């Protein structure tokens, strides 16, 4: 009986590890190093893929959670339409949201679990937030709270569709849901500019969200 009691916790732990879902969401541990010039959506997606691959995750397709403005024959792109249907899980197995509607609170607000404890990077590490040094909670999105492209120009809402670090600005969210009058994970405030210096100056590092589709 004593042996069975000792074995029970170990068996339960093994079962929990087996049932843990693989990572399908992370905050990039590093940006592209050139402010909001990510090489467009294609470059941002490739950055997600490379970071995930470096951790050994090679069997998933990744998309950056970024919107883009239309023009020049290109359609407008909404971040919410790029990331698949869900559900999405953090590196430690916590579910972030079961669906696109839950992620964005389409029917009920605060249905997602994106916060400092759960919005981990691809290595499973916490990302610096408000109160940490340096604060890096500004996450690039170029989106409104429902995950759609903002009204405006590419230069003024997405740093020229993620190809510029010299002009304009973009919307950022707060992964830690903290700071200022708006603690939205995807639409907290506009950045000061698009350069690395500008992004760092308001509490960021050019990081963005990656979702497995």
PDB file of C-alpha atoms in Angstrom:
ATOM      1  CA  UNK A   1       0.000   0.000   0.000  1.00  0.00           C
ATOM      2  CA  UNK A   2       2.829   2.372   0.867  1.00  0.00           C
ATOM      3  CA  UNK A   3       4.485   1.648  -2.472  1.00  0.00           C
ATOM      4  CA  UNK A   4       1.230   2.379  -4.302  1.00  0.00           C
ATOM      5  CA  UNK A   5       0.844   5.710  -2.487  1.00  0.00           C
ATOM      6  CA  UNK A   6       4.373   6.712  -3.427  1.00  0.00           C
ATOM      7  CA  UNK A   7       3.845   5.691  -7.041  1.00  0.00           C
ATOM      8  CA  UNK A   8       0.569   7.606  -7.459  1.00  0.00           C
ATOM      9  CA  UNK A   9       2.068  11.157  -7.550  1.00  0.00           C
ATOM     10  CA  UNK A  10       4.755  10.041 -10.001  1.00  0.00           C
ATOM     11  CA  UNK A  11       2.158   8.450 -12.258  1.00  0.00           C
ATOM     12  CA  UNK A  12       0.018  11.566 -12.124  1.00  0.00           C
ATOM     13  CA  UNK A  13       2.992  13.765 -13.009  1.00  0.00           C
ATOM     14  CA  UNK A  14       3.849  11.532 -15.964  1.00  0.00           C
ATOM     15  CA  UNK A  15       0.256  11.658 -17.177  1.00  0.00           C
ATOM     16  CA  UNK A  16       0.232  15.469 -16.967  1.00  0.00           C
ATOM     17  CA  UNK A  17       3.461  15.683 -18.948  1.00  0.00           C
ATOM     18  CA  UNK A  18       2.042  13.387 -21.644  1.00  0.00           C
ATOM     19  CA  UNK A  19      -1.140  15.441 -21.933  1.00  0.00           C
ATOM     20  CA  UNK A  20       0.663  18.791 -22.114  1.00  0.00           C
ATOM     21  CA  UNK A  21       0.017  20.434 -25.439  1.00  0.00           C
ATOM     22  CA  UNK A  22       2.959  21.493 -27.611  1.00  0.00           C
ATOM     23  CA  UNK A  23       3.850  25.169 -27.830  1.00  0.00           C
ATOM     24  CA  UNK A  24       1.779  27.061 -30.382  1.00  0.00           C
ATOM     25  CA  UNK A  25       2.294  30.650 -29.161  1.00  0.00           C
ATOM     26  CA  UNK A  26       5.259  32.695 -28.055  1.00  0.00           C
ATOM     27  CA  UNK A  27       6.678  36.198 -27.821  1.00  0.00           C
ATOM     28  CA  UNK A  28       9.887  36.529 -29.807  1.00  0.00           C
ATOM     29  CA  UNK A  29      12.908  36.487 -27.497  1.00  0.00           C
ATOM     30  CA  UNK A  30      14.607  39.007 -29.796  1.00  0.00           C
ATOM     31  CA  UNK A  31      13.429  41.300 -32.563  1.00  0.00           C
ATOM     32  CA  UNK A  32      15.026  41.511 -35.973  1.00  0.00           C
ATOM     33  CA  UNK A  33      17.415  44.133 -34.613  1.00  0.00           C
ATOM     34  CA  UNK A  34      16.348  46.861 -37.027  1.00  0.00           C
ATOM     35  CA  UNK A  35      13.437  48.457 -35.216  1.00  0.00           C
ATOM     36  CA  UNK A  36      10.116  47.768 -36.908  1.00  0.00           C
ATOM     37  CA  UNK A  37      11.801  46.905 -40.219  1.00  0.00           C
ATOM     38  CA  UNK A  38      11.005  43.200 -40.121  1.00  0.00           C
ATOM     39  CA  UNK A  39      11.327  42.511 -43.806  1.00  0.00           C
ATOM     40  CA  UNK A  40       7.564  42.759 -44.217  1.00  0.00           C
ATOM     41  CA  UNK A  41       5.157  40.055 -43.117  1.00  0.00           C
ATOM     42  CA  UNK A  42       7.261  37.442 -44.900  1.00  0.00           C
ATOM     43  CA  UNK A  43      10.348  38.406 -42.937  1.00  0.00           C
ATOM     44  CA  UNK A  44       8.430  38.460 -39.666  1.00  0.00           C
ATOM     45  CA  UNK A  45       7.002  34.984 -40.330  1.00  0.00           C
ATOM     46  CA  UNK A  46      10.478  33.697 -41.139  1.00  0.00           C
ATOM     47  CA  UNK A  47      11.764  35.108 -37.843  1.00  0.00           C
ATOM     48  CA  UNK A  48       9.047  33.189 -35.964  1.00  0.00           C
ATOM     49  CA  UNK A  49       9.966  30.018 -37.853  1.00  0.00           C
ATOM     50  CA  UNK A  50      13.698  30.421 -37.128  1.00  0.00           C
ATOM     51  CA  UNK A  51      13.209  31.033 -33.408  1.00  0.00           C
ATOM     52  CA  UNK A  52      10.879  28.049 -33.051  1.00  0.00           C
ATOM     53  CA  UNK A  53      13.241  25.829 -35.061  1.00  0.00           C
ATOM     54  CA  UNK A  54      16.137  26.804 -32.784  1.00  0.00           C
ATOM     55  CA  UNK A  55      14.236  25.310 -29.849  1.00  0.00           C
ATOM     56  CA  UNK A  56      13.620  22.056 -31.718  1.00  0.00           C
ATOM     57  CA  UNK A  57      10.053  22.802 -32.871  1.00  0.00           C
ATOM     58  CA  UNK A  58      10.180  21.922 -36.546  1.00  0.00           C
ATOM     59  CA  UNK A  59       6.735  20.495 -37.310  1.00  0.00           C
ATOM     60  CA  UNK A  60       4.580  23.621 -37.180  1.00  0.00           C
ATOM     61  CA  UNK A  61       3.916  26.630 -39.423  1.00  0.00           C
ATOM     62  CA  UNK A  62       4.264  29.971 -37.668  1.00  0.00           C
ATOM     63  CA  UNK A  63       2.793  33.367 -38.417  1.00  0.00           C
ATOM     64  CA  UNK A  64       3.596  36.733 -36.895  1.00  0.00           C
ATOM     65  CA  UNK A  65       0.629  38.468 -35.285  1.00  0.00           C
ATOM     66  CA  UNK A  66       0.849  41.616 -37.420  1.00  0.00           C
ATOM     67  CA  UNK A  67      -1.596  43.563 -39.576  1.00  0.00           C
ATOM     68  CA  UNK A  68      -0.707  45.345 -42.810  1.00  0.00           C
ATOM     69  CA  UNK A  69      -2.309  48.091 -44.884  1.00  0.00           C
ATOM     70  CA  UNK A  70      -3.418  47.574 -48.466  1.00  0.00           C
ATOM     71  CA  UNK A  71      -2.185  49.523 -51.456  1.00  0.00           C
ATOM     72  CA  UNK A  72      -0.129  49.080 -54.588  1.00  0.00           C
ATOM     73  CA  UNK A  73      -2.160  46.088 -55.603  1.00  0.00           C
ATOM     74  CA  UNK A  74      -1.745  44.429 -52.213  1.00  0.00           C
ATOM     75  CA  UNK A  75      -4.776  43.639 -49.993  1.00  0.00           C
ATOM     76  CA  UNK A  76      -5.204  44.803 -46.430  1.00  0.00           C
ATOM     77  CA  UNK A  77      -4.202  42.105 -43.950  1.00  0.00           C
ATOM     78  CA  UNK A  78      -5.659  41.613 -40.469  1.00  0.00           C
ATOM     79  CA  UNK A  79      -3.507  39.917 -37.834  1.00  0.00           C
ATOM     80  CA  UNK A  80      -6.443  37.825 -36.615  1.00  0.00           C
ATOM     81  CA  UNK A  81      -6.822  36.259 -40.059  1.00  0.00           C
ATOM     82  CA  UNK A  82      -3.202  35.074 -40.231  1.00  0.00           C
ATOM     83  CA  UNK A  83      -2.936  32.827 -37.194  1.00  0.00           C
ATOM     84  CA  UNK A  84      -5.226  29.847 -37.778  1.00  0.00           C
ATOM     85  CA  UNK A  85      -8.211  28.793 -35.708  1.00  0.00           C
ATOM     86  CA  UNK A  86      -6.642  27.833 -32.362  1.00  0.00           C
ATOM     87  CA  UNK A  87      -6.399  26.674 -29.668  1.00  0.00           C
ATOM     88  CA  UNK A  88      -2.974  28.062 -28.748  1.00  0.00           C
ATOM     89  CA  UNK A  89      -0.706  27.026 -25.906  1.00  0.00           C
ATOM     90  CA  UNK A  90       2.335  28.642 -24.296  1.00  0.00           C
ATOM     91  CA  UNK A  91       5.650  26.823 -23.857  1.00  0.00           C
ATOM     92  CA  UNK A  92       4.670  25.643 -20.353  1.00  0.00           C
ATOM     93  CA  UNK A  93       1.390  24.143 -21.591  1.00  0.00           C
ATOM     94  CA  UNK A  94      -1.027  26.868 -20.477  1.00  0.00           C
ATOM     95  CA  UNK A  95      -3.846  27.461 -22.955  1.00  0.00           C
ATOM     96  CA  UNK A  96      -3.890  31.090 -24.127  1.00  0.00           C
ATOM     97  CA  UNK A  97      -7.154  30.994 -26.066  1.00  0.00           C
ATOM     98  CA  UNK A  98      -9.382  28.347 -27.584  1.00  0.00           C
ATOM     99  CA  UNK A  99     -10.370  30.297 -30.691  1.00  0.00           C
ATOM    100  CA  UNK A 100      -9.910  33.556 -32.587  1.00  0.00           C
ATOM    101  CA  UNK A 101     -13.128  34.867 -30.984  1.00  0.00           C
ATOM    102  CA  UNK A 102     -11.890  34.059 -27.473  1.00  0.00           C
ATOM    103  CA  UNK A 103      -8.471  35.544 -28.207  1.00  0.00           C
ATOM    104  CA  UNK A 104     -10.033  38.877 -29.166  1.00  0.00           C
ATOM    105  CA  UNK A 105     -13.028  38.895 -26.828  1.00  0.00           C
ATOM    106  CA  UNK A 106     -15.502  39.032 -29.695  1.00  0.00           C
ATOM    107  CA  UNK A 107     -18.365  37.825 -27.498  1.00  0.00           C
ATOM    108  CA  UNK A 108     -16.909  38.121 -23.994  1.00  0.00           C
ATOM    109  CA  UNK A 109     -13.969  40.268 -22.976  1.00  0.00           C
ATOM    110  CA  UNK A 110     -10.893  38.858 -21.225  1.00  0.00           C
ATOM    111  CA  UNK A 111     -11.405  35.359 -22.559  1.00  0.00           C
ATOM    112  CA  UNK A 112      -7.685  34.917 -23.243  1.00  0.00           C
ATOM    113  CA  UNK A 113      -4.884  34.179 -20.789  1.00  0.00           C
ATOM    114  CA  UNK A 114      -2.226  36.438 -22.262  1.00  0.00           C
ATOM    115  CA  UNK A 115      -0.388  38.010 -19.334  1.00  0.00           C
ATOM    116  CA  UNK A 116       3.158  38.202 -18.038  1.00  0.00           C
ATOM    117  CA  UNK A 117       3.076  34.704 -16.508  1.00  0.00           C
ATOM    118  CA  UNK A 118       1.820  33.047 -19.682  1.00  0.00           C
ATOM    119  CA  UNK A 119       3.122  35.169 -22.573  1.00  0.00           C
ATOM    120  CA  UNK A 120       6.493  33.419 -22.612  1.00  0.00           C
ATOM    121  CA  UNK A 121       9.147  33.515 -25.305  1.00  0.00           C
ATOM    122  CA  UNK A 122      10.006  30.483 -27.434  1.00  0.00           C
ATOM    123  CA  UNK A 123      12.508  29.318 -24.813  1.00  0.00           C
ATOM    124  CA  UNK A 124       9.826  29.212 -22.140  1.00  0.00           C
ATOM    125  CA  UNK A 125      11.212  32.302 -20.415  1.00  0.00           C
ATOM    126  CA  UNK A 126       9.261  35.267 -19.064  1.00  0.00           C
ATOM    127  CA  UNK A 127       9.532  38.488 -21.071  1.00  0.00           C
ATOM    128  CA  UNK A 128      10.437  41.642 -19.165  1.00  0.00           C
ATOM    129  CA  UNK A 129       7.436  43.779 -18.298  1.00  0.00           C
ATOM    130  CA  UNK A 130       6.571  46.892 -16.360  1.00  0.00           C
ATOM    131  CA  UNK A 131       8.785  47.122 -13.288  1.00  0.00           C
ATOM    132  CA  UNK A 132      11.617  45.099 -14.867  1.00  0.00           C
ATOM    133  CA  UNK A 133      14.808  46.575 -16.231  1.00  0.00           C
ATOM    134  CA  UNK A 134      14.678  47.032 -19.100  1.00  0.00           C
ATOM    135  CA  UNK A 135      10.928  47.103 -19.621  1.00  0.00           C
ATOM    136  CA  UNK A 136      10.121  45.333 -22.908  1.00  0.00           C
ATOM    137  CA  UNK A 137       6.360  44.972 -22.734  1.00  0.00           C
ATOM    138  CA  UNK A 138       5.575  46.922 -25.933  1.00  0.00           C
ATOM    139  CA  UNK A 139       4.783  44.226 -28.513  1.00  0.00           C
ATOM    140  CA  UNK A 140       4.414  45.176 -32.194  1.00  0.00           C
ATOM    141  CA  UNK A 141       0.976  44.454 -33.685  1.00  0.00           C
ATOM    142  CA  UNK A 142      -0.195  47.282 -35.983  1.00  0.00           C
ATOM    143  CA  UNK A 143      -3.708  46.211 -35.000  1.00  0.00           C
ATOM    144  CA  UNK A 144      -6.780  47.345 -33.119  1.00  0.00           C
ATOM    145  CA  UNK A 145      -8.099  45.395 -30.127  1.00  0.00           C
ATOM    146  CA  UNK A 146     -10.010  43.036 -32.418  1.00  0.00           C
ATOM    147  CA  UNK A 147      -6.883  42.185 -34.392  1.00  0.00           C
ATOM    148  CA  UNK A 148      -7.697  44.222 -37.489  1.00  0.00           C
ATOM    149  CA  UNK A 149      -5.622  46.761 -39.384  1.00  0.00           C
ATOM    150  CA  UNK A 150      -6.044  50.306 -38.109  1.00  0.00           C
ATOM    151  CA  UNK A 151      -7.585  53.117 -40.111  1.00  0.00           C
ATOM    152  CA  UNK A 152      -4.726  55.112 -41.572  1.00  0.00           C
ATOM    153  CA  UNK A 153      -1.700  54.700 -43.819  1.00  0.00           C
ATOM    154  CA  UNK A 154       0.890  51.959 -43.832  1.00  0.00           C
ATOM    155  CA  UNK A 155       3.537  54.433 -42.708  1.00  0.00           C
ATOM    156  CA  UNK A 156       1.498  55.694 -39.755  1.00  0.00           C
ATOM    157  CA  UNK A 157       0.081  52.383 -38.487  1.00  0.00           C
ATOM    158  CA  UNK A 158       2.562  49.624 -39.412  1.00  0.00           C
ATOM    159  CA  UNK A 159       5.904  51.342 -40.049  1.00  0.00           C
ATOM    160  CA  UNK A 160       5.277  51.066 -43.785  1.00  0.00           C
ATOM    161  CA  UNK A 161       4.037  47.481 -43.487  1.00  0.00           C
ATOM    162  CA  UNK A 162       7.050  46.416 -41.404  1.00  0.00           C
ATOM    163  CA  UNK A 163       9.678  47.607 -43.873  1.00  0.00           C
ATOM    164  CA  UNK A 164      10.788  50.901 -42.303  1.00  0.00           C
ATOM    165  CA  UNK A 165      12.667  51.976 -39.199  1.00  0.00           C
ATOM    166  CA  UNK A 166      12.899  55.631 -40.139  1.00  0.00           C
ATOM    167  CA  UNK A 167       9.399  57.080 -40.462  1.00  0.00           C
ATOM    168  CA  UNK A 168       5.932  56.733 -39.014  1.00  0.00           C
ATOM    169  CA  UNK A 169       4.804  54.663 -36.038  1.00  0.00           C
ATOM    170  CA  UNK A 170       2.761  51.617 -35.169  1.00  0.00           C
ATOM    171  CA  UNK A 171       0.349  50.224 -32.614  1.00  0.00           C
ATOM    172  CA  UNK A 172       1.813  48.104 -29.822  1.00  0.00           C
ATOM    173  CA  UNK A 173       0.233  45.923 -27.147  1.00  0.00           C
ATOM    174  CA  UNK A 174       1.349  45.084 -23.602  1.00  0.00           C
ATOM    175  CA  UNK A 175       2.046  41.387 -23.080  1.00  0.00           C
ATOM    176  CA  UNK A 176       1.947  41.911 -19.302  1.00  0.00           C
ATOM    177  CA  UNK A 177      -1.418  43.703 -19.453  1.00  0.00           C
ATOM    178  CA  UNK A 178       0.038  46.531 -17.410  1.00  0.00           C
ATOM    179  CA  UNK A 179       0.913  50.186 -17.799  1.00  0.00           C
ATOM    180  CA  UNK A 180      -0.870  53.421 -18.578  1.00  0.00           C
ATOM    181  CA  UNK A 181      -4.590  53.770 -19.052  1.00  0.00           C
ATOM    182  CA  UNK A 182      -4.842  50.919 -21.562  1.00  0.00           C
ATOM    183  CA  UNK A 183      -3.451  47.488 -20.757  1.00  0.00           C
ATOM    184  CA  UNK A 184      -4.560  45.742 -23.951  1.00  0.00           C
ATOM    185  CA  UNK A 185      -2.365  42.855 -25.063  1.00  0.00           C
ATOM    186  CA  UNK A 186      -2.576  43.967 -28.712  1.00  0.00           C
ATOM    187  CA  UNK A 187      -3.625  47.632 -28.837  1.00  0.00           C
ATOM    188  CA  UNK A 188      -2.258  49.620 -25.894  1.00  0.00           C
ATOM    189  CA  UNK A 189      -0.797  52.721 -27.600  1.00  0.00           C
ATOM    190  CA  UNK A 190       1.090  53.988 -30.632  1.00  0.00           C
ATOM    191  CA  UNK A 191       4.857  53.771 -30.671  1.00  0.00           C
ATOM    192  CA  UNK A 192       7.048  56.865 -30.591  1.00  0.00           C
ATOM    193  CA  UNK A 193       8.509  55.865 -33.940  1.00  0.00           C
ATOM    194  CA  UNK A 194       9.805  52.881 -35.864  1.00  0.00           C
ATOM    195  CA  UNK A 195      13.526  52.854 -35.061  1.00  0.00           C
ATOM    196  CA  UNK A 196      15.014  50.529 -32.463  1.00  0.00           C
ATOM    197  CA  UNK A 197      15.790  53.566 -30.331  1.00  0.00           C
ATOM    198  CA  UNK A 198      12.187  54.760 -30.525  1.00  0.00           C
ATOM    199  CA  UNK A 199      10.797  51.333 -29.654  1.00  0.00           C
ATOM    200  CA  UNK A 200      13.137  50.932 -26.695  1.00  0.00           C
ATOM    201  CA  UNK A 201      12.340  54.470 -25.545  1.00  0.00           C
ATOM    202  CA  UNK A 202       8.701  53.652 -24.830  1.00  0.00           C
ATOM    203  CA  UNK A 203       9.269  50.254 -23.201  1.00  0.00           C
ATOM    204  CA  UNK A 204       9.835  47.840 -26.043  1.00  0.00           C
ATOM    205  CA  UNK A 205      12.481  45.963 -28.000  1.00  0.00           C
ATOM    206  CA  UNK A 206      10.873  45.276 -31.376  1.00  0.00           C
ATOM    207  CA  UNK A 207       9.336  42.012 -30.146  1.00  0.00           C
ATOM    208  CA  UNK A 208       6.148  40.504 -31.583  1.00  0.00           C
ATOM    209  CA  UNK A 209       3.783  37.581 -31.098  1.00  0.00           C
ATOM    210  CA  UNK A 210       4.071  34.306 -33.034  1.00  0.00           C
ATOM    211  CA  UNK A 211       1.204  31.830 -33.454  1.00  0.00           C
ATOM    212  CA  UNK A 212       1.195  28.347 -34.963  1.00  0.00           C
ATOM    213  CA  UNK A 213      -1.487  28.006 -37.623  1.00  0.00           C
TER     214      UNK A 213
END
